[in-house]
Coordinates of C-alpha atoms in Angstrom, one line a residue:
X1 CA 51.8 -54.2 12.0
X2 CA 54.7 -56.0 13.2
X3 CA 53.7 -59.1 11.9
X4 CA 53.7 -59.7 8.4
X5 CA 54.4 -62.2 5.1
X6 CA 53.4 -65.1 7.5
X7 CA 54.1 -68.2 5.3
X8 CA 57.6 -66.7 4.5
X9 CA 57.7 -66.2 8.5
X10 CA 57.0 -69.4 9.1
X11 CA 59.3 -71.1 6.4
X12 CA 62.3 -69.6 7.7
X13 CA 61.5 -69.9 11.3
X14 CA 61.4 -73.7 10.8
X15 CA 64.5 -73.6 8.9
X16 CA 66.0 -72.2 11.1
X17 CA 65.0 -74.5 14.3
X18 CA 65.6 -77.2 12.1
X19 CA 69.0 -76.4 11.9
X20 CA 69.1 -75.8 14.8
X21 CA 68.0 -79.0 16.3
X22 CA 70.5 -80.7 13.8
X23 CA 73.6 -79.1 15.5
X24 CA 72.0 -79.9 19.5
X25 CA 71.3 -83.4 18.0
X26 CA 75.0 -84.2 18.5
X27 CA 75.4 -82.2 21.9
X28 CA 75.0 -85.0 24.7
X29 CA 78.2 -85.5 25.2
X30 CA 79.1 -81.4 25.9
X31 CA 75.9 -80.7 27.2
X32 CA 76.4 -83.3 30.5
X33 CA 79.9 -81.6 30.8
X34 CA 78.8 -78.0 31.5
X35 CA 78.3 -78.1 35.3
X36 CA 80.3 -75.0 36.7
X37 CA 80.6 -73.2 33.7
X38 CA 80.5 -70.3 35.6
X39 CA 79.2 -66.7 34.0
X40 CA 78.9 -66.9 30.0
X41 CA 79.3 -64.1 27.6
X42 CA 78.0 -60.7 28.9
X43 CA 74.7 -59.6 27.1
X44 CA 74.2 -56.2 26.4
X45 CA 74.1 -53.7 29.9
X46 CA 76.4 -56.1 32.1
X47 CA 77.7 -60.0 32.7
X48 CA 76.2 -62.2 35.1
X49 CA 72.5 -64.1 34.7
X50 CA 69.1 -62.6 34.2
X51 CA 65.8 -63.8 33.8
X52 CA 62.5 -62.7 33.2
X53 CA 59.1 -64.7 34.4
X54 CA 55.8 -64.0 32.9
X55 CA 53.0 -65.2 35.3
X56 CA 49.9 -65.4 32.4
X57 CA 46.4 -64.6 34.1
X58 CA 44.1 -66.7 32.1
X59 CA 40.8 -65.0 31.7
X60 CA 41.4 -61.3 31.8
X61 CA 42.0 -60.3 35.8
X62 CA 39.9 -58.1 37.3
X63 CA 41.9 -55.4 38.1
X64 CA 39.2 -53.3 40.0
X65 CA 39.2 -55.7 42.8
X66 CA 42.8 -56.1 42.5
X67 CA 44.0 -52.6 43.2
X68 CA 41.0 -51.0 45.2
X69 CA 40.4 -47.1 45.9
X70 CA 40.9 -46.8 49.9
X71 CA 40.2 -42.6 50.4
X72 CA 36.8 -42.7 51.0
X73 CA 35.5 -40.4 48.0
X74 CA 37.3 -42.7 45.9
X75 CA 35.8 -45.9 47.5
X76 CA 32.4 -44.3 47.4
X77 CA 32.4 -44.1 43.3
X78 CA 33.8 -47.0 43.2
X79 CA 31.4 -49.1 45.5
X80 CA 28.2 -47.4 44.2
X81 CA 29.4 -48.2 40.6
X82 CA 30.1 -51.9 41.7
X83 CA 26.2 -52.3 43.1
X84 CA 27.7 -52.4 46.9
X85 CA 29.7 -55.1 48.7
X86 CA 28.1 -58.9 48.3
X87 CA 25.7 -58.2 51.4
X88 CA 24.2 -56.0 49.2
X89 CA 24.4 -58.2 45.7
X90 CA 26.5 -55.8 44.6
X91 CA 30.5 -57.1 43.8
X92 CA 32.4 -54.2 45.5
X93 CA 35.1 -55.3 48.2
X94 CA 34.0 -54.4 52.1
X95 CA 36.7 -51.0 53.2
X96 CA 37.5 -52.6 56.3
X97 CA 38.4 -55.6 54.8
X98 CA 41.6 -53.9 53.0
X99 CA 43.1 -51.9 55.8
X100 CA 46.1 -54.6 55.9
X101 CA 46.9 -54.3 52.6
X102 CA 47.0 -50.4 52.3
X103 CA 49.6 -49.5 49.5
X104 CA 51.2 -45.8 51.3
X105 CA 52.7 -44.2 47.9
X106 CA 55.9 -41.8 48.8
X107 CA 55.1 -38.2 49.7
X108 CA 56.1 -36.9 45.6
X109 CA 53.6 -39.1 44.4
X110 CA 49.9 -38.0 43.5
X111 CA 47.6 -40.1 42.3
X112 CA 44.5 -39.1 40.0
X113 CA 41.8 -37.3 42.6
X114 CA 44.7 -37.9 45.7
X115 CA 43.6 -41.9 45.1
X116 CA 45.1 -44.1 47.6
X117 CA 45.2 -47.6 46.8
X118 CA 45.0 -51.0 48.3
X119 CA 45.3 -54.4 47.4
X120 CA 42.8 -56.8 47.4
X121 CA 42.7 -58.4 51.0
X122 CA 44.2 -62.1 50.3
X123 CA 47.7 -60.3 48.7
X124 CA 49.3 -59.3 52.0
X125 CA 52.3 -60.4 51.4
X126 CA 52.5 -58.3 47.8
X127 CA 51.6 -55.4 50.0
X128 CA 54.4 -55.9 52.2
X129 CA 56.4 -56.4 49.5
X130 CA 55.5 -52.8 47.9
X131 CA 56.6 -51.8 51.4
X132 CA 60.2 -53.0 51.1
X133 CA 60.7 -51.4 47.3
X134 CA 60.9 -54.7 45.4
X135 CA 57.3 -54.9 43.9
X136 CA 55.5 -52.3 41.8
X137 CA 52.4 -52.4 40.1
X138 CA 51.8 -50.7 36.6
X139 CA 48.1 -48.8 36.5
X140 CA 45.9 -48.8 33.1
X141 CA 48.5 -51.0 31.1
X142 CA 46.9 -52.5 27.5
X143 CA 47.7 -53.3 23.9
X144 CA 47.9 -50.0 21.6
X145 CA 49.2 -49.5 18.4
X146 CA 49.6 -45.7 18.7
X147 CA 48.3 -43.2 21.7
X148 CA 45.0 -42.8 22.0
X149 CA 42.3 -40.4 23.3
X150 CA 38.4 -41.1 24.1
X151 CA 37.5 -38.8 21.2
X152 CA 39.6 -40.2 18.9
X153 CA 38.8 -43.8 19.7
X154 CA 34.8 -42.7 19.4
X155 CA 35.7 -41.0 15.9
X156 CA 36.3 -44.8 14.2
X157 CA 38.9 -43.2 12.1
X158 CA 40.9 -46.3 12.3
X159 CA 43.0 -45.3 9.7
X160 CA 44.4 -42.5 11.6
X161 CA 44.1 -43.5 14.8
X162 CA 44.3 -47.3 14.9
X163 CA 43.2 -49.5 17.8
X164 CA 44.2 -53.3 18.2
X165 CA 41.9 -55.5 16.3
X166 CA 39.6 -57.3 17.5
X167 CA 39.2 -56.2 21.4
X168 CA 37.8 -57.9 23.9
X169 CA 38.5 -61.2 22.5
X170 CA 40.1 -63.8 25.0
X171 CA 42.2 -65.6 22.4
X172 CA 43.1 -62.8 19.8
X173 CA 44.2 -60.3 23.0
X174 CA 46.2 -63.1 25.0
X175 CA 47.9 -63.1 21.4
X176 CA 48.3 -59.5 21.0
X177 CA 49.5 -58.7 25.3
X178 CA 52.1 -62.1 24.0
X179 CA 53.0 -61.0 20.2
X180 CA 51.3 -57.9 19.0
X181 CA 49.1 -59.2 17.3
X182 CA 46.0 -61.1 17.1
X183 CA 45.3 -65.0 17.5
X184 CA 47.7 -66.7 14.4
X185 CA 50.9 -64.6 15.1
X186 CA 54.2 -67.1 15.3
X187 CA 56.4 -64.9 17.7
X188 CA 56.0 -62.7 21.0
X189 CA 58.2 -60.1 22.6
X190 CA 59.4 -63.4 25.3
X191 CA 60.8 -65.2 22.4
X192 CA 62.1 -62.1 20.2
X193 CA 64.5 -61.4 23.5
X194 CA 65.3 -64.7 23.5
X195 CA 66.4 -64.8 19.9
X196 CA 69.2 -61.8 20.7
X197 CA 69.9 -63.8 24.0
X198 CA 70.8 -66.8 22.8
X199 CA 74.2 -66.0 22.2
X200 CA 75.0 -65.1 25.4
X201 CA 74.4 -69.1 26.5
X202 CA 76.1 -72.0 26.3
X203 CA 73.4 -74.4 25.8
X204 CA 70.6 -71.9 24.2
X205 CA 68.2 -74.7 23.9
X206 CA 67.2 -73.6 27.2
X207 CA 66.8 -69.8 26.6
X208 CA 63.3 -69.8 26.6
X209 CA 61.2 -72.5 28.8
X210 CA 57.2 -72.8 29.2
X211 CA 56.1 -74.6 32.6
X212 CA 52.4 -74.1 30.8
X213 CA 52.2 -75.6 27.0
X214 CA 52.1 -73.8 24.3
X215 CA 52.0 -70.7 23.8
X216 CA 53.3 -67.1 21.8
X217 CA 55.2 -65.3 24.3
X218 CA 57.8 -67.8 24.2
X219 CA 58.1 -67.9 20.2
X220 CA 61.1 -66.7 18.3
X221 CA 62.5 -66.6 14.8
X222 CA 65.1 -68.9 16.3
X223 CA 64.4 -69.3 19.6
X224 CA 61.5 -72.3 20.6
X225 CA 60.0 -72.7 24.0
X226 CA 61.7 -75.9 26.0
X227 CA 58.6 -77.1 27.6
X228 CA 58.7 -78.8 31.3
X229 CA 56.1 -80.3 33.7
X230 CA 56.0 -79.4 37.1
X231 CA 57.8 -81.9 37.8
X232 CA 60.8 -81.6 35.2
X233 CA 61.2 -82.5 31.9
X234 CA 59.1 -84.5 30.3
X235 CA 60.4 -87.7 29.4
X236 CA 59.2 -90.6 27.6
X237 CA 59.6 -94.2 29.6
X238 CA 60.0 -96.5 26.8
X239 CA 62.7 -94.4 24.9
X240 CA 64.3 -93.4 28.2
X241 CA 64.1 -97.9 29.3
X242 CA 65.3 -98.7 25.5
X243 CA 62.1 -100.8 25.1
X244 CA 58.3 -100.6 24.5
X245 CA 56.3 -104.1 25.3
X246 CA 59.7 -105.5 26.1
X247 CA 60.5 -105.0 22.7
X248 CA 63.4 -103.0 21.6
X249 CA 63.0 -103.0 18.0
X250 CA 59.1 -101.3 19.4
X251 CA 60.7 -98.6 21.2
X252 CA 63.3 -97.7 18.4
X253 CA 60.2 -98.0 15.9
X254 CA 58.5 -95.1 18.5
X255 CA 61.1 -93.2 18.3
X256 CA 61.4 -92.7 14.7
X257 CA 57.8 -91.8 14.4
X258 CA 57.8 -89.3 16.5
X259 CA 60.7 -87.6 15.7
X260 CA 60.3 -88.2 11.7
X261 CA 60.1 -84.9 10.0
X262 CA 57.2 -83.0 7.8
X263 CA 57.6 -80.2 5.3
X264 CA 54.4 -78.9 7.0
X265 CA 55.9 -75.9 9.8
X266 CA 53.8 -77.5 12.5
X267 CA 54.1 -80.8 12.0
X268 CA 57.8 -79.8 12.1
X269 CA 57.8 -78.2 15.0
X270 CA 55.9 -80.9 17.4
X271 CA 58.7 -83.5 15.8
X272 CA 61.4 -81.0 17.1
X273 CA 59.9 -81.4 20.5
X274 CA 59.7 -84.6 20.5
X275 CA 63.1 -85.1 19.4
X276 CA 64.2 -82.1 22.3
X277 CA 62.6 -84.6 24.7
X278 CA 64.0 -87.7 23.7
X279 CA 67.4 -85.8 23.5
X280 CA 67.8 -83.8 26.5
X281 CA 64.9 -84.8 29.2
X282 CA 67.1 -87.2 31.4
X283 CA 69.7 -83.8 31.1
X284 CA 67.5 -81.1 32.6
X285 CA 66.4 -83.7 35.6
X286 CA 69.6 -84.4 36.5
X287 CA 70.3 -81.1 36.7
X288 CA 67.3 -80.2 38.9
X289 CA 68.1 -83.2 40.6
X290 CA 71.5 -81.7 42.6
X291 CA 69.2 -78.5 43.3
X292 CA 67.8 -78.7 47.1
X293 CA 66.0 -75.4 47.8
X294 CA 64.2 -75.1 51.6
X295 CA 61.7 -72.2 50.2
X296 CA 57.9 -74.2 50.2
X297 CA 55.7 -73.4 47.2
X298 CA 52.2 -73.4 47.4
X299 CA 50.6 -76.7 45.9
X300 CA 48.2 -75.1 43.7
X301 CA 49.0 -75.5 39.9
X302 CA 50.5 -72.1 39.8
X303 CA 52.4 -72.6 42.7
X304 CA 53.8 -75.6 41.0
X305 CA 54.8 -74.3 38.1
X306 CA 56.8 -71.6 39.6
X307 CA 58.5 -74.0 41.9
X308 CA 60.0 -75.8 38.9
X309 CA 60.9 -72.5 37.6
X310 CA 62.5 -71.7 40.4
X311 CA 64.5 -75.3 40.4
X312 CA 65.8 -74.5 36.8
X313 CA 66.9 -71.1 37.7
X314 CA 68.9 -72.6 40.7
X315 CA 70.8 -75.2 38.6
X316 CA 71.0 -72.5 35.9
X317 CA 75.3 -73.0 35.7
X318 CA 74.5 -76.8 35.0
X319 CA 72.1 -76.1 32.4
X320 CA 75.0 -73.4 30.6
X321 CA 72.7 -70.0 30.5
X322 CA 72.7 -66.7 31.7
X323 CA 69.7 -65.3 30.0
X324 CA 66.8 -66.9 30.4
X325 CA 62.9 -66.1 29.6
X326 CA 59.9 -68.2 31.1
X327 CA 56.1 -68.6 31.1
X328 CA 53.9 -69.8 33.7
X329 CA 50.6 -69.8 33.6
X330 CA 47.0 -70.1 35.9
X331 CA 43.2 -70.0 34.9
X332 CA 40.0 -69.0 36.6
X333 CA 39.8 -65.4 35.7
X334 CA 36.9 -65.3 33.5
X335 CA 34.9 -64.2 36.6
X336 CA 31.1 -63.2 34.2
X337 CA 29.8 -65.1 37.6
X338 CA 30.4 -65.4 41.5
X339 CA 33.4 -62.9 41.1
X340 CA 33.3 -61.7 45.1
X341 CA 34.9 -65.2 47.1
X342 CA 36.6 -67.0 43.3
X343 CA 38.4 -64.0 42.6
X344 CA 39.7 -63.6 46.2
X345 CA 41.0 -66.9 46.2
X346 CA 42.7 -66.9 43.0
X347 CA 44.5 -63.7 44.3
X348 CA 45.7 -65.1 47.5
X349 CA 46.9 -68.2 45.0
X350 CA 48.7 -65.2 43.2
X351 CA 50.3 -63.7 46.4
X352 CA 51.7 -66.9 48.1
X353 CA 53.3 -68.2 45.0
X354 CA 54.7 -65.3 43.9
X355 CA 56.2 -64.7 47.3
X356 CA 57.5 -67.9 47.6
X357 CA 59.2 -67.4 44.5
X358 CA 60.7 -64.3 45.4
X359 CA 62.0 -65.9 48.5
X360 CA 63.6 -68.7 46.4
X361 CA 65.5 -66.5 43.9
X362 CA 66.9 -65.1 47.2
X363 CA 68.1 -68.4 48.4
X364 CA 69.2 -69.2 44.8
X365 CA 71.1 -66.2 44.8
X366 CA 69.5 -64.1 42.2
X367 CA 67.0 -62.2 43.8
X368 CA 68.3 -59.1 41.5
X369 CA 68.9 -61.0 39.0
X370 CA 65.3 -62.5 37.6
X371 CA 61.8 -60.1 37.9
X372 CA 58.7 -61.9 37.4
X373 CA 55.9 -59.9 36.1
X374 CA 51.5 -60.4 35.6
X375 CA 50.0 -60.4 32.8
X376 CA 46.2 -61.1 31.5
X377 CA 44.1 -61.4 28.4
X378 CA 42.7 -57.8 29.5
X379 CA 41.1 -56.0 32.3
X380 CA 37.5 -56.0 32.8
X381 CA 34.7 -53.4 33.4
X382 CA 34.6 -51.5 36.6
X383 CA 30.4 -51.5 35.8
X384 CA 28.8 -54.8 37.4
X385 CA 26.6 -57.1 35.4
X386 CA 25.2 -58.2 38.3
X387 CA 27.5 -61.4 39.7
X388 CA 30.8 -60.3 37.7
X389 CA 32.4 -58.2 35.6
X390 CA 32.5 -58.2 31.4
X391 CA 35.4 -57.9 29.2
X392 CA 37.5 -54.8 29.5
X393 CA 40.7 -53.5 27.7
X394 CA 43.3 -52.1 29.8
X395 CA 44.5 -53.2 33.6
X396 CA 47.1 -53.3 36.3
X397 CA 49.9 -55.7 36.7
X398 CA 53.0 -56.2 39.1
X399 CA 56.5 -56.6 38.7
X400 CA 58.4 -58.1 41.7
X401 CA 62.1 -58.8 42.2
X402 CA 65.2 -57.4 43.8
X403 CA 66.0 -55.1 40.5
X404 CA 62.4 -53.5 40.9
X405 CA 62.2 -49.8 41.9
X406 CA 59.2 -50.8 44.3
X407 CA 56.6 -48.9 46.8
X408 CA 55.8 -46.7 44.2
X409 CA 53.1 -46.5 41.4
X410 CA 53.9 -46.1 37.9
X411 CA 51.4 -45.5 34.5
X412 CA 48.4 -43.2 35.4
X413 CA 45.7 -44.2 38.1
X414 CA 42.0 -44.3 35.8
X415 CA 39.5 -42.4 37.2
X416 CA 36.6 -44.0 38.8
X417 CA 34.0 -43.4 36.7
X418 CA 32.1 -45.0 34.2
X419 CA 32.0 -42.2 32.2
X420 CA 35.8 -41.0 32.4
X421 CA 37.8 -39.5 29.4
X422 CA 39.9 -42.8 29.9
X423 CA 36.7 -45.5 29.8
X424 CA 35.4 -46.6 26.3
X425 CA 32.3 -47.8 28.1
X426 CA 31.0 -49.5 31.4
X427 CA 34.7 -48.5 32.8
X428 CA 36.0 -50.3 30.6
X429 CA 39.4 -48.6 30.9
X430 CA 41.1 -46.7 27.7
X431 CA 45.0 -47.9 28.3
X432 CA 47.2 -45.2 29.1
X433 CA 50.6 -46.8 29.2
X434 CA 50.8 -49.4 26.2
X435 CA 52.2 -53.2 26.7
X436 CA 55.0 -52.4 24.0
X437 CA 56.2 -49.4 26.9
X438 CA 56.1 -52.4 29.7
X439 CA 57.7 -55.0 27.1
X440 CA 60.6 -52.3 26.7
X441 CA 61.1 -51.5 30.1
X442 CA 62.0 -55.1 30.4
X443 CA 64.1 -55.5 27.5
X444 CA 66.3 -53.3 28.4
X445 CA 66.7 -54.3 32.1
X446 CA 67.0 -57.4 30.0
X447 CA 70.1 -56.4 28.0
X448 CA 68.9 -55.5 24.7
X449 CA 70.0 -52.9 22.8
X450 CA 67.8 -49.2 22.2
X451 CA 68.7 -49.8 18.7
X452 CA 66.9 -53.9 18.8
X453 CA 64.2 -52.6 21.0
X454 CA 61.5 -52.1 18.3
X455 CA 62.0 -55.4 17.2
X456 CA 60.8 -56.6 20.8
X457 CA 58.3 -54.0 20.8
X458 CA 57.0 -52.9 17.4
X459 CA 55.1 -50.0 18.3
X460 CA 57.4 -48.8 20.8
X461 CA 58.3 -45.4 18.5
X462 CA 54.9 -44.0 18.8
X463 CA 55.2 -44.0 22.4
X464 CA 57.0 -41.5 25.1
X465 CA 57.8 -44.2 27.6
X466 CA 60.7 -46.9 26.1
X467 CA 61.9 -47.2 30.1
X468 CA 58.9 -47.0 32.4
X469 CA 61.8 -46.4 34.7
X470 CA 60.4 -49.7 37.3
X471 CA 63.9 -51.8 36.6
X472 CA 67.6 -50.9 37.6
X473 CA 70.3 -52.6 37.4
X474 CA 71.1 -55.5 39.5
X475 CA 74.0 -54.7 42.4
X476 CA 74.8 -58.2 42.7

């Protein structure tokens, strides 16, 4: 496993960010002057900025009525399996409901049993998208430590053919699609690139920023999430005023408190945000404050969170980076119950923010310079339970963004079957293209080395895939 010797990991990560935060304690005075840097230091593959946006489904999506057979034979396994459409208490989408949102694969493209897929009805705008080459989706995509068959997942050999531990698990799989590895790891793939991006900015204090709390993905050796609001940084009103009850001796009293320092690594680390907070909140919202972009973002908390994203990337020259990672993050898609109407909805959220987003990295003019991309605890069963769907294993995601080799499929369609030789049980789908494949695919588009890639993605050498082949380079 990647992960290993924790306590030692966790010494010399907050070593390190202590240090760190020691030399940015200091850096007021050259971090207000860096408007107009221009482009920093080129990162591996080519100059200019690049981001990445992770767009966490909290929940584990259901990817069955996210990408939906539309041939009929294909529909017909796949509606008899889901109990019929909701007339008939079954949670299958109507046909007709998804003949706007027809994905129409290029002509050297053949899916499993000639498949042709749609989108679920309320993503139109991801359809079109697909239609213009700048979204993609990945089929069957899921945590694996090596390849594996049906027959050798049945065997239990798990010495020879090892599976992640404990599937089906919301918190230990959010932690492995994020790190690797289950609930307790202290770094994901987000914050491993950002620890070899650093260098490339200015100000890497803002490398890696979190519009969502907490969480992995974000998580280097070096490298610790900024965390923001949807409204900008967070900053704290008495320290920012100079005085608490009208006191100022109160408010310098706060301050020390909560930036006072603990040997223990978390108390550590919560005192470093504090202290990032005090130091630096008043920077980042004057920086977002010069930034006036016309694109309208949905209101929902999603589309929120993506707006401010989109803010920072826009005043990304004030800030001093040109590699940046984020995480953004929306709940709702534990659908056990009432899956037909809730999950349509939270879809449509999906699409209109994630369009709206694309249309502001073109008016911020990056559009082939940042590629947002889904993620989600798991997939779920194609089987029913009745009102929902159970926990599954592997699933489909998207990437959009002007660098993405769109309106084409990539990974392997899953049969529709509950019995298929890539199910492990009430369709529970079998992944056939592992995360550390997608993680690398990104990496690279990213600018890391081949020869750092396994220390993004740990498994990545047991794998065919390390570029998917859904990125190129920007032309920008």
């Amino acid at each position: 496993m990647f992960i290993g010797k924790g306590t030692e990991l966790s010494r010399r990560a907050f070593i390190q960010r202590s240090s760190q935060l020691a030399v940015m304690g200091a850096a007021s005075s050259y971090a207000l002057g860096l408007s107009g840097i221009g482009e920093a230091a080129a990162f591996e593959g080519g100059g200019g900025y690049k981001a990445l946006v992770c767009v966490f489904l909290l929940g584990g999506n259901d990817h069955a009525n996210t990408l939906i057979p539309f041939d009929q034979a294909n529909f017909n396994r796949y509606s008899t399996i889901r109990g019929g459409p909701a007339s008939q208490g079954g949670i299958a989408l109507e046909r007709a409901a998804l003949a706007n949102t027809v994905l129409q694969q290029p002509n050297d493209q053949v899916l499993t049993d000639d498949m042709q897929l749609a989108l679920a009805p309320t993503m139109p705008r991801m359809a079109a998208r697909f239609g213009e080459g700048v979204m993609a989706p990945l089929l069957n995509v899921g945590p694996l430590i090596v390849p594996l068959t049906k027959a050798q997942y049945d065997s239990g050999d798990n010495s020879n053919f090892p599976r992640p531990t404990k599937l089906f698990s919301h918190n230990d799989q959010q932690s492995t699609w994020q790190s690797s590895a289950p609930e307790g790891s202290i770094t994901g793939w987000g914050g491993r690139m950002g620890d070899l991006a650093q260098s490339s900015n200015t100000n890497s204090m803002f490398t890696a920023i979190s519009a969502t709390g907490n969480s992995v993905f974000l998580s280097g050796d070096e490298v610790f999430p900024y965390g923001v609001s949807t409204s900008g940084a967070i900053e704290m009103r008495p320290l920012r005023n100079g005085r608490l009850y009208g006191s100022q001796g109160s408010a310098a009293a706060l301050q020390t408190l909560l930036r006072n320092h603990s040997p223990h690594v978390f108390e550590a680390d919560y005192a470093m945000s504090n202290a990032r907070s005090i130091q630096f909140g008043g920077f980042i919202n004057n920086a977002i404050a010069g930034v006036n972009l016309a694109t309208q973002f949905p209101g929902s908390r999603l589309g929120r969170q993506l707006d401010i994203v989109a803010q920072l990337i826009a005043a990304r020259a004030s800030l001093g980076v040109t590699r940046q990672v984020f995480m953004v993050a929306t709940g709702g898609f534990d659908n056990h119950d009432g899956l037909i109407g809730t999950h349509e909805g939270l879809l449509g959220d999906l699409d209109a923010s994630l369009d709206a987003f694309y249309r502001a990295m073109g008016e911020a003019g990056v559009g082939d310079r940042v590629t947002a991309f889904t993620a989600s605890d798991f997939g779920r069963t194609l089987a029913s339970n009745g009102d929902g769907s159970d926990h599954g294993w592997g699933g489909h995601h998207f990437m959009l963004g002007g660098s993405v080799n769109g309106g084409r499929f990539y990974g392997t369609a899953p049969e529709i079957s509950v019995t298929g030789s890539d199910q492990v049980g009430r369709g529970r789908l079998l992944p056939t293209t592992s995360v550390d494949e997608y993680s690398a695919t990104l990496a690279k588009w990213f600018g890391v080395s081949p020869s750092e890639i396994p220390g993004i993605s740990p498994n990545i050498g047991r794998f065919p895939s390390p570029d998917l082949g859904f990125l190129r380079a920007p032309v920008s």
